[in-house]
Each structure stands twice: as C-alpha cells, then as structure tokens.
Short mmCIF file of C-alpha atoms in Angstrom, two decimals:
data_model
loop_
_atom_site.label_atom_id
_atom_site.label_comp_id
_atom_site.label_asym_id
_atom_site.label_seq_id
_atom_site.Cartn_x
_atom_site.Cartn_y
_atom_site.Cartn_z
CA MET M 1 -2.85 24.12 20.06
CA LYS M 2 -1.39 20.63 18.58
CA ARG M 3 1.17 20.26 21.10
CA LYS M 4 -1.00 20.58 23.99
CA LEU M 5 -3.39 17.96 22.16
CA ILE M 6 -1.01 15.54 23.32
CA ALA M 7 1.09 16.86 25.93
CA ALA M 8 -0.82 17.04 29.45
CA ILE M 9 -2.91 13.87 29.19
CA GLY M 10 -0.90 12.42 31.92
CA VAL M 11 1.50 10.75 29.44
CA ALA M 12 4.60 9.70 31.03
CA GLY M 13 6.90 8.99 28.49
CA MET M 14 6.96 12.17 26.40
CA MET M 15 9.89 13.60 27.18
CA VAL M 16 11.72 14.70 23.90
CA SER M 17 15.35 15.74 25.30
CA VAL M 18 17.35 13.06 23.92
CA ALA M 19 20.82 12.77 23.04
CA ALA M 20 19.76 11.92 19.02
CA CYS M 21 17.67 15.31 19.17
CA GLY M 22 18.62 18.82 18.88
CA SER M 23 17.24 22.20 19.80
CA ASP M 24 19.33 23.78 17.00
CA SER M 25 16.67 25.68 14.65
CA LYS M 26 18.52 25.55 11.72
CA SER M 27 17.30 24.14 8.51
CA GLY M 28 19.22 21.55 6.31
CA GLY M 29 19.93 18.34 5.41
CA ASP M 30 24.00 17.31 4.63
CA THR M 31 24.44 18.87 0.88
CA LYS M 32 27.70 17.24 0.66
CA ALA M 33 28.33 15.15 -2.24
CA ASP M 34 30.66 12.70 -0.27
CA GLY M 35 31.16 11.34 3.20
CA PRO M 36 28.45 10.67 5.78
CA LYS M 37 24.93 12.11 4.99
CA THR M 38 22.52 13.76 7.58
CA VAL M 39 18.80 13.29 7.28
CA THR M 40 17.05 16.43 9.13
CA VAL M 41 13.90 15.80 10.98
CA TRP M 42 11.75 18.93 12.41
CA VAL M 43 9.26 17.51 15.06
CA MET M 44 7.08 19.60 17.33
CA ASP M 45 7.92 19.90 21.01
CA GLY M 46 5.37 17.44 22.58
CA SER M 47 4.91 15.22 19.59
CA ALA M 48 7.51 12.55 19.49
CA PRO M 49 8.12 10.51 22.72
CA ALA M 50 11.87 9.99 23.16
CA PRO M 51 12.10 6.28 23.36
CA TRP M 52 10.01 6.09 20.13
CA ILE M 53 11.86 8.59 18.06
CA GLU M 54 15.20 6.92 19.42
CA ALA M 55 13.72 3.53 18.14
CA VAL M 56 13.03 4.81 15.01
CA ASN M 57 16.30 6.28 14.17
CA LYS M 58 17.99 3.11 15.44
CA GLU M 59 16.12 0.90 12.79
CA PHE M 60 16.49 3.46 10.15
CA GLN M 61 20.40 3.72 10.71
CA ALA M 62 20.68 -0.15 11.02
CA LYS M 63 20.16 0.18 7.39
CA HIS M 64 22.12 3.05 6.54
CA LYS M 65 25.13 3.20 8.77
CA ASP M 66 26.40 5.77 7.26
CA VAL M 67 23.76 7.96 7.47
CA LYS M 68 22.86 10.07 10.62
CA VAL M 69 19.39 11.67 11.62
CA ASP M 70 19.22 14.46 13.40
CA VAL M 71 15.99 15.38 15.00
CA LYS M 72 15.38 19.01 15.76
CA ILE M 73 12.71 20.03 18.40
CA GLN M 74 10.52 22.94 17.30
CA LYS M 75 8.16 25.23 19.00
CA TRP M 76 4.72 25.80 17.96
CA ASP M 77 4.93 29.57 18.57
CA GLY M 78 5.91 31.17 15.20
CA ILE M 79 6.33 27.73 13.63
CA GLN M 80 4.51 28.85 10.33
CA GLU M 81 6.58 31.66 9.60
CA LYS M 82 9.49 29.60 10.33
CA VAL M 83 8.48 26.69 8.21
CA THR M 84 7.74 28.98 5.67
CA THR M 85 11.39 30.34 5.53
CA ALA M 86 12.91 26.86 5.79
CA LEU M 87 10.86 25.47 2.90
CA SER M 88 12.48 28.29 0.52
CA GLU M 89 15.92 27.91 1.39
CA ASP M 90 18.31 25.62 -0.44
CA THR M 91 19.06 23.23 2.48
CA PRO M 92 15.91 22.81 4.06
CA PRO M 93 14.94 20.05 6.65
CA ASP M 94 14.32 17.07 4.92
CA VAL M 95 11.25 15.76 6.96
CA ILE M 96 8.87 18.25 8.78
CA GLU M 97 5.93 17.95 11.03
CA LEU M 98 3.13 20.01 10.02
CA GLY M 99 -0.38 20.70 11.57
CA ASN M 100 -2.94 18.81 9.75
CA THR M 101 -4.87 22.47 8.77
CA GLN M 102 -1.68 23.73 7.76
CA THR M 103 -0.41 21.08 5.35
CA ALA M 104 -2.69 22.00 2.21
CA GLY M 105 -1.10 25.77 2.21
CA TYR M 106 2.61 24.60 2.18
CA ALA M 107 1.72 22.09 -0.71
CA ALA M 108 -0.53 24.85 -2.87
CA THR M 109 2.96 27.18 -2.57
CA GLY M 110 5.29 24.22 -4.18
CA GLY M 111 7.31 23.80 -0.74
CA LEU M 112 6.38 20.04 -0.09
CA ALA M 113 7.64 16.99 -2.40
CA ASP M 114 4.88 15.29 -4.42
CA LEU M 115 4.53 11.86 -2.76
CA THR M 116 1.76 10.38 -4.99
CA GLU M 117 4.31 8.03 -6.67
CA ASP M 118 5.34 6.62 -3.30
CA LYS M 119 2.04 5.71 -1.72
CA ALA M 120 2.78 1.97 -1.85
CA LYS M 121 6.18 2.37 -0.51
CA LEU M 122 4.53 4.46 2.24
CA GLY M 123 1.79 2.16 3.27
CA ALA M 124 -0.92 4.42 2.40
CA ASP M 125 -3.23 1.67 2.14
CA GLY M 126 -3.44 1.15 5.79
CA TRP M 127 -3.82 4.90 6.68
CA ASN M 128 -6.84 5.96 8.52
CA LYS M 129 -8.99 7.59 6.18
CA GLY M 130 -10.37 10.03 8.28
CA MET M 131 -6.87 11.78 8.61
CA LEU M 132 -5.65 10.90 4.95
CA PRO M 133 -7.42 13.73 3.43
CA SER M 134 -5.34 16.59 5.23
CA ALA M 135 -2.33 14.96 3.73
CA GLU M 136 -3.59 15.34 0.32
CA LEU M 137 -4.59 18.61 -2.40
CA ASP M 138 -5.86 18.16 -5.71
CA GLY M 139 -5.62 14.73 -5.48
CA LYS M 140 -2.01 14.41 -4.86
CA LEU M 141 -0.44 13.06 -1.84
CA TYR M 142 1.99 15.84 -0.04
CA ALA M 143 2.64 14.21 3.33
CA ALA M 144 1.70 11.18 5.70
CA PRO M 145 -0.53 11.56 8.37
CA TRP M 146 0.67 10.79 11.52
CA TRP M 147 -1.35 11.37 14.80
CA ALA M 148 -4.68 12.93 15.65
CA ALA M 149 -6.88 13.76 18.54
CA ASN M 150 -10.50 14.73 18.93
CA ARG M 151 -12.97 16.10 21.65
CA VAL M 152 -15.11 14.02 24.08
CA VAL M 153 -17.55 14.77 26.94
CA VAL M 154 -16.09 15.05 29.94
CA TYR M 155 -18.25 14.39 33.23
CA ASP M 156 -18.38 14.99 36.86
CA LYS M 157 -19.08 11.42 37.97
CA LYS M 158 -20.40 12.55 41.26
CA ALA M 159 -23.11 15.23 39.62
CA PHE M 160 -24.14 12.39 37.00
CA LYS M 161 -24.80 9.96 39.78
CA ASP M 162 -26.69 12.50 42.14
CA ALA M 163 -29.10 13.36 39.17
CA GLY M 164 -29.55 9.48 38.30
CA VAL M 165 -27.79 10.01 34.88
CA THR M 166 -25.68 7.61 33.06
CA PRO M 167 -23.47 8.14 29.97
CA PRO M 168 -25.83 8.69 26.83
CA LYS M 169 -25.67 6.68 23.26
CA THR M 170 -27.89 9.30 21.56
CA ARG M 171 -28.62 12.89 21.12
CA ASP M 172 -31.88 12.54 22.87
CA GLU M 173 -30.56 10.29 25.78
CA TRP M 174 -27.99 13.40 26.03
CA ILE M 175 -30.68 15.94 26.34
CA ALA M 176 -32.81 14.03 28.61
CA GLY M 177 -29.68 13.72 31.11
CA LEU M 178 -29.04 17.47 30.91
CA GLU M 179 -32.70 17.97 31.80
CA LYS M 180 -32.61 15.89 34.45
CA ILE M 181 -29.27 17.44 36.05
CA LYS M 182 -30.81 20.76 35.42
CA ALA M 183 -34.28 19.80 37.34
CA THR M 184 -32.00 18.06 40.38
CA SER M 185 -29.28 20.55 40.99
CA LYS M 186 -31.88 23.60 41.13
CA GLY M 187 -29.86 25.73 39.18
CA LYS M 188 -26.65 25.06 41.39
CA THR M 189 -25.09 23.33 38.72
CA GLN M 190 -24.48 23.85 34.91
CA PRO M 191 -25.48 20.37 33.06
CA LEU M 192 -23.06 21.30 30.52
CA TYR M 193 -20.60 24.16 30.11
CA LEU M 194 -20.52 25.01 26.47
CA PRO M 195 -19.23 28.65 25.13
CA GLY M 196 -21.00 30.16 22.60
CA GLN M 197 -18.22 30.03 19.97
CA SER M 198 -16.76 26.43 20.19
CA TRP M 199 -17.03 26.13 16.34
CA TYR M 200 -15.13 22.78 16.27
CA VAL M 201 -17.92 21.42 18.13
CA LEU M 202 -20.55 23.01 15.72
CA ALA M 203 -18.61 21.44 12.94
CA GLY M 204 -19.44 18.10 14.32
CA PHE M 205 -22.96 18.81 14.61
CA ILE M 206 -23.16 20.03 11.19
CA TRP M 207 -21.34 17.11 9.55
CA ASP M 208 -23.90 14.66 11.46
CA GLU M 209 -26.72 16.37 9.61
CA GLY M 210 -25.10 16.08 6.19
CA GLY M 211 -24.13 19.74 5.98
CA ASP M 212 -20.86 21.13 5.67
CA LEU M 213 -18.77 24.52 6.72
CA ALA M 214 -17.95 25.19 2.89
CA VAL M 215 -17.90 23.15 -0.31
CA LYS M 216 -16.23 23.20 -3.69
CA ASP M 217 -18.07 25.00 -6.27
CA GLY M 218 -16.58 24.87 -9.50
CA ASP M 219 -12.91 25.93 -9.45
CA ASN M 220 -13.60 28.01 -6.05
CA TRP M 221 -15.09 27.13 -2.82
CA LYS M 222 -18.41 28.41 -1.13
CA GLY M 223 -19.61 28.75 2.32
CA THR M 224 -22.55 26.67 3.12
CA LEU M 225 -23.63 27.28 6.61
CA ALA M 226 -27.09 28.58 5.22
CA ASP M 227 -27.51 25.16 3.95
CA PRO M 228 -30.80 23.84 5.80
CA LYS M 229 -28.80 20.93 7.17
CA SER M 230 -26.07 23.08 8.40
CA ILE M 231 -28.55 25.19 10.22
CA GLU M 232 -30.20 22.17 11.77
CA GLY M 233 -26.57 21.49 13.21
CA MET M 234 -26.49 25.08 14.61
CA ASN M 235 -30.27 24.71 16.09
CA PHE M 236 -28.72 21.56 18.09
CA TYR M 237 -25.81 23.62 19.20
CA LYS M 238 -28.44 26.24 20.49
CA LYS M 239 -30.40 23.49 22.10
CA LEU M 240 -27.14 22.37 23.85
CA GLN M 241 -26.05 25.78 25.09
CA SER M 242 -29.14 26.59 26.43
CA TYR M 243 -27.85 24.22 29.43
CA SER M 244 -24.91 26.36 30.06
CA THR M 245 -24.26 29.71 31.74
CA ALA M 246 -21.18 30.30 29.52
CA PRO M 247 -20.67 33.58 27.36
CA LYS M 248 -22.13 33.25 24.19
CA ASP M 249 -19.39 35.48 22.39
CA LYS M 250 -16.42 33.55 23.62
CA ASP M 251 -14.82 30.20 22.70
CA GLU M 252 -13.63 27.48 25.06
CA ALA M 253 -10.08 29.43 25.36
CA THR M 254 -11.70 32.66 26.86
CA PRO M 255 -11.76 31.95 29.77
CA GLN M 256 -9.69 28.78 29.37
CA GLN M 257 -12.20 26.18 30.36
CA SER M 258 -10.11 23.40 31.65
CA THR M 259 -8.17 25.53 34.15
CA ASP M 260 -10.17 28.91 35.01
CA VAL M 261 -13.61 27.34 34.78
CA VAL M 262 -13.96 23.64 35.46
CA PRO M 263 -11.80 23.60 38.75
CA LYS M 264 -14.24 26.13 40.28
CA GLY M 265 -16.88 23.54 40.24
CA GLY M 266 -20.59 23.65 39.56
CA ILE M 267 -19.92 22.26 35.99
CA ALA M 268 -21.61 18.65 35.67
CA SER M 269 -20.27 18.11 32.03
CA TRP M 270 -18.14 19.69 29.27
CA ILE M 271 -16.48 19.11 26.10
CA GLY M 272 -12.97 19.12 25.55
CA LEU M 273 -9.43 17.60 24.31
CA GLY M 274 -7.50 15.25 26.27
CA TRP M 275 -4.87 17.90 27.29
CA GLU M 276 -7.71 19.96 28.70
CA ALA M 277 -8.80 17.20 30.86
CA GLY M 278 -5.26 16.71 32.16
CA GLY M 279 -5.29 20.35 32.97
CA ALA M 280 -8.34 20.42 34.83
CA ILE M 281 -7.49 17.56 36.99
CA LYS M 282 -4.07 19.15 37.75
CA ALA M 283 -5.78 22.49 38.67
CA ILE M 284 -7.92 20.64 41.21
CA GLU M 285 -5.48 18.36 42.64
CA ASP M 286 -3.09 21.51 42.85
CA ALA M 287 -5.93 23.04 44.77
CA LYS M 288 -6.12 20.09 47.03
CA GLY M 289 -9.18 18.78 45.62
CA LYS M 290 -10.09 15.55 44.08
CA ALA M 291 -11.40 15.15 40.55
CA ASP M 292 -13.52 12.32 39.52
CA PHE M 293 -14.23 12.45 35.92
CA GLY M 294 -16.01 10.01 33.59
CA TYR M 295 -15.59 10.38 29.61
CA PHE M 296 -17.70 9.41 26.46
CA PRO M 297 -18.02 10.15 23.05
CA ILE M 298 -19.90 13.03 21.95
CA PRO M 299 -23.39 11.23 21.00
CA GLY M 300 -24.37 10.57 17.62
CA LYS M 301 -28.09 11.14 16.28
CA THR M 302 -28.65 7.11 16.68
CA ALA M 303 -26.70 4.72 18.90
CA ASP M 304 -24.91 2.91 15.97
CA LYS M 305 -22.23 5.44 16.06
CA PRO M 306 -20.99 8.57 17.78
CA GLY M 307 -21.29 11.99 16.87
CA SER M 308 -18.69 13.43 14.21
CA VAL M 309 -15.55 14.97 15.56
CA PHE M 310 -12.71 17.28 14.18
CA PHE M 311 -9.46 15.66 14.18
CA GLY M 312 -6.97 17.71 15.14
CA GLY M 313 -3.50 16.48 14.72
CA SER M 314 -0.26 16.60 12.79
CA ASN M 315 1.36 15.17 9.20
CA LEU M 316 5.13 14.39 8.34
CA ALA M 317 5.97 16.10 4.82
CA ILE M 318 9.04 16.16 3.16
CA ALA M 319 10.83 19.36 1.72
CA GLU M 320 10.72 19.79 -2.23
CA ARG M 321 14.00 21.12 -1.82
CA SER M 322 15.50 18.27 0.28
CA LYS M 323 18.84 16.92 -0.87
CA ASN M 324 17.97 13.63 0.55
CA LYS M 325 14.36 12.89 -0.74
CA ASP M 326 15.17 9.06 -1.11
CA LEU M 327 16.47 8.80 2.31
CA ALA M 328 13.82 11.28 3.74
CA LYS M 329 11.37 8.88 2.44
CA GLU M 330 12.73 5.90 3.79
CA TRP M 331 12.57 7.42 7.00
CA LEU M 332 9.10 8.56 6.70
CA ALA M 333 7.78 5.18 5.42
CA LEU M 334 9.61 3.59 8.56
CA ALA M 335 8.08 6.34 11.06
CA ALA M 336 4.37 6.31 9.59
CA GLY M 337 4.63 2.70 8.93
CA LYS M 338 2.06 0.43 10.98
CA ASP M 339 4.69 -1.06 13.11
CA GLN M 340 6.20 2.01 14.36
CA MET M 341 2.93 3.65 14.52
CA ALA M 342 1.79 0.49 16.97
CA LYS M 343 4.84 1.18 18.98
CA TYR M 344 3.84 5.20 19.15
CA ALA M 345 0.48 4.39 20.30
CA GLN M 346 2.15 2.64 22.93
CA ALA M 347 4.32 5.52 23.90
CA THR M 348 1.83 8.24 23.79
CA GLU M 349 -0.41 5.50 26.22
CA GLY M 350 -3.61 6.42 23.87
CA ALA M 351 -2.86 10.30 23.85
CA ALA M 352 -2.82 10.55 20.23
CA LEU M 353 -4.81 8.18 17.57
CA PRO M 354 -2.20 6.85 15.45
CA ASN M 355 -2.49 6.76 11.62
CA HIS M 356 -3.13 3.15 11.58
CA ASP M 357 -6.42 2.11 12.97
CA SER M 358 -5.08 -1.33 13.74
CA ALA M 359 -2.21 0.13 15.44
CA ALA M 360 -4.34 1.81 18.19
CA PHE M 361 -3.39 1.79 21.66
CA LYS M 362 -5.72 -0.65 23.58
CA ALA M 363 -7.07 1.85 26.19
CA PRO M 364 -8.29 0.86 29.45
CA ALA M 365 -11.91 1.25 30.23
CA GLY M 366 -13.26 4.61 31.28
CA THR M 367 -10.47 6.63 30.26
CA PHE M 368 -10.34 9.72 27.96
CA ALA M 369 -8.16 7.57 25.62
CA GLU M 370 -10.78 4.87 25.53
CA ALA M 371 -13.85 7.64 24.60
CA MET M 372 -11.50 9.35 22.19
CA GLY M 373 -10.74 6.02 20.23
CA GLN M 374 -14.30 5.28 20.16
CA ALA M 375 -14.95 8.22 17.89
CA ALA M 376 -12.03 7.85 15.54
CA SER M 377 -13.89 6.13 12.64
CA VAL M 378 -16.07 9.50 12.58
CA GLY M 379 -13.29 12.08 12.45
CA LYS M 380 -13.46 14.67 10.17
CA LEU M 381 -11.50 17.60 8.87
CA THR M 382 -12.15 21.38 7.74
CA PRO M 383 -12.16 21.82 4.03
CA ILE M 384 -8.84 20.90 2.56
CA THR M 385 -7.72 23.78 0.37
CA GLU M 386 -5.04 26.56 0.96
CA GLY M 387 -7.57 29.08 1.47
CA TRP M 388 -9.13 27.74 4.74
CA ALA M 389 -6.46 29.48 7.18
CA ASN M 390 -8.11 32.81 6.09
CA VAL M 391 -11.41 31.56 7.22
CA GLU M 392 -10.05 30.98 10.74
CA THR M 393 -8.24 34.46 11.02
CA ASN M 394 -9.66 36.74 13.72
CA PRO M 395 -12.61 37.62 13.47
CA ASN M 396 -13.75 34.11 12.77
CA PRO M 397 -17.01 34.28 10.65
CA ILE M 398 -18.08 31.18 12.03
CA LYS M 399 -17.71 32.59 15.78
CA GLU M 400 -19.59 35.45 14.99
CA TYR M 401 -22.65 33.58 13.17
CA MET M 402 -22.68 31.45 16.20
CA THR M 403 -22.99 34.48 18.75
CA LYS M 404 -25.60 35.86 16.39
CA VAL M 405 -27.95 32.88 16.50
CA LEU M 406 -27.79 32.58 20.38
CA LYS M 407 -28.47 36.03 20.84
CA GLY M 408 -31.68 35.67 18.75
CA GLN M 409 -30.83 36.57 15.19
CA ASP M 410 -32.31 34.61 12.28
CA PRO M 411 -30.16 31.52 11.61
CA LYS M 412 -30.56 31.96 7.95
CA ALA M 413 -29.87 35.44 7.84
CA ALA M 414 -26.75 35.15 9.90
CA ALA M 415 -25.56 32.30 7.95
CA GLU M 416 -25.78 33.99 4.84
CA ALA M 417 -23.43 37.06 6.10
CA ALA M 418 -21.35 34.37 7.38
CA ASP M 419 -21.46 32.14 4.10
CA LYS M 420 -20.46 35.76 2.11
CA GLU M 421 -17.41 36.47 4.44
CA ILE M 422 -16.16 32.58 4.35
CA THR M 423 -16.56 32.80 0.23
CA GLU M 424 -14.53 35.48 0.25
CA ARG M 425 -11.81 34.42 2.56
CA ILE M 426 -11.63 30.70 1.45
CA ASN M 427 -11.15 31.84 -2.42
CA LYS M 428 -8.00 34.20 -1.55
CA LYS M 429 -4.39 32.78 -2.49
#
C-alpha cells in the first residue's frame, strides 16, 4: 500500500533502477574489521527517486571516500516477514525503510536502534509534528520520519459546475453542495462515492470531534469508539454515506474505487489518495475518455482549518544489530535532513509530504499535491503501540462497527462491541 501512495500520481522521476542500487535481497552491512566498509540501505520500491538517492549517496561518500552505500530495493509484498528475519540476523541492513504503522512493533521487539540521544544530530527539532509520533515508542526515538501522504476529495469539475457547486471550506458547505448535486442530477449521479468501511476517513471525523480510536489506559490500551465524541464522528460519516450508493459492507479497495468504479462515470466526488487519483485518470484515458478532476482538502468543522486526516507513509530506522551504526546515523541524518528533504519533495513533485514542513514542494494551484499539502498540518496517526497491527487484522472490528451502524444498528451498542474487540487485540503482544 505505501508504495502506491507515491507511485501513480504522475511523478516523472520515480524510477529506482539506478547503478548504485541493487535488487539483491540479502541482508547485511560489511562486517570486515579492515578495508572498505559498506552501509546497506533498504528502501521500498517507489519510495526513493533515483536522482535523489544518488545525490544523497554522493554527498555522503564525499565525506567517507572509503565507504560504499549499497541501496537495495525491496517489495512491499511480504516485507514485514522479511524485515523481521533480517533484524534477527547478525548482519542486518544498516538503514531500513519501514511503514509508519509498523515502526512501533519493530521497536518493541528490540530490533531497532534507540536514536533518542541522536535527536539533535538527526535534526529532529525540524520534523513534522504529525509524523514524528510514528517514529517513537514510550518516549524514545527509533526512526526518522521520512515522508507521508493523505487523502483529499477528488471531484468531477463538470458535475460540480452543472450543479452550481464550488469546493467547500466547511462540513456544512460540503453537505449543502452534495444536496445540490443530488437535486440537480435527479439520481443520475452519486454526489459522493463513499464505501461503508473506509475507516481511515472515519478516523479523521472522529479526531475532529475530539475522540479517538483507542487511548492509553494505565499500562494498557482501550478502544474508545463508544465515547460520545467518537460516535459524533461516526454520525457524520453516516450522513456523508447517505449520498452514496457504494456498498455499506466494503472498503475503498473492494471494488477498487479508483480503477473499477470512478472510471465508469456517474460520480461527482470521492475521497482518495494521490495514487488513486492517478489511477483513475489513467483508466479513463486508456478508455479514450477525458478526466477533468479538481481537488480540495476534506473540509473541517470550521473554515479556519481542514478536517483531520490519517498520515500514511514511511520512516527510516537503523537496525540494532547494525555493524556500522555511526555511519548509518550519518547517512540517516543526511537523508532525513532539511536540505535533502527539500530536494526529495522536488524529486517527487509533491507526491509525498517531506518530514520538514519548510521543505515542502510548492505545488501548482489546483493540483492534488496542493490539496494534500493544505491538510499536512492536521495529519494524525493511529495509536502508536505494537498491538495496533492486531486491530487492523481481518476481520477489522472498526470496519464491522461501521457497517452495523450504516445498516441501522444502535451506534453506542455497536461501538461498545467493537471496543471490546479492539481492547483485547491491542493489548496482545
């Protein structure tokens, strides 16, 4: 999933097959006591633009002429098992890209180096405050946030124009616009395509109300969907979903909204990631059609800021068993530093938000990247704990809760049942 966050947003420079990079999946920094050393870096397919990674390595090697940087490109499929194995070996890769929801789990097992004492050297003071928590666990730093991406509303410009609707700034304006589209299209167009189980979207509405998916309770965690504030978030989701004919028991990937639903037409707007927008445009153009999309941040309750969004993305960590920790920290400080992150943002053409707010790409007006960047200041993460991965395992209790409410069950009773399951899962080690 993380690869796609970047890959299909029309980014021209995302090719990764460069001479300095290898596709060999073997772990391992150099363990020789003498002779040239090798710093091994694992990055995921699609995350590191070739010109950018070459520039980072060139700058690093200018200072360390006797050190080779071996960048190995990995695939997301099966990567968790692969990383788990690599971190347990005597010669793991030195620097590893990890999904931001995976980092806490690896840190909890002792597989990642504690970087807390290196914060100043790594430039942590300048990192995006919404991304940083995913790199921490129990007050300690185990990675550098690298990049993130979030969802925005994608809309058909003609459908909005025909209904006399302009991009809204608040929830109330959003609902009013959907009502106008519903009235003018007379059932021929869905004002908003929103599947019943798009739980990352729901999370944003819950956060806007001051609620959460789960919170710390002493030494443990507990689900909090039954909190009145969280239920208000679900109520708003239900209101939005009433403008859609999407299935109430499926998520945005079943069927895939960007390639299997939107290209067929009849949809005025939908909520998606950049790769989804790019995928929809390609599918429409492949069918000899023309896509004319506009983009706006998910509206907030008031016009002063957009609605909260989930940050998907990646961190860069150092293996605890790395034989080259000091060199790895220097490479990491360079790669995650403000100067190189500014170049990263340019290389990805705004497809990803860099870890430094001041390094963000100045996206052209009207682009997906512009809308995504406008919501960067309100990006949030799922609970930072090793047990969160258990919550997302199918059948996901949050998804089941959403379907129950959308089909008419009492929100509080459904939320209490989901909270019981979330609490049990999240506290499993």
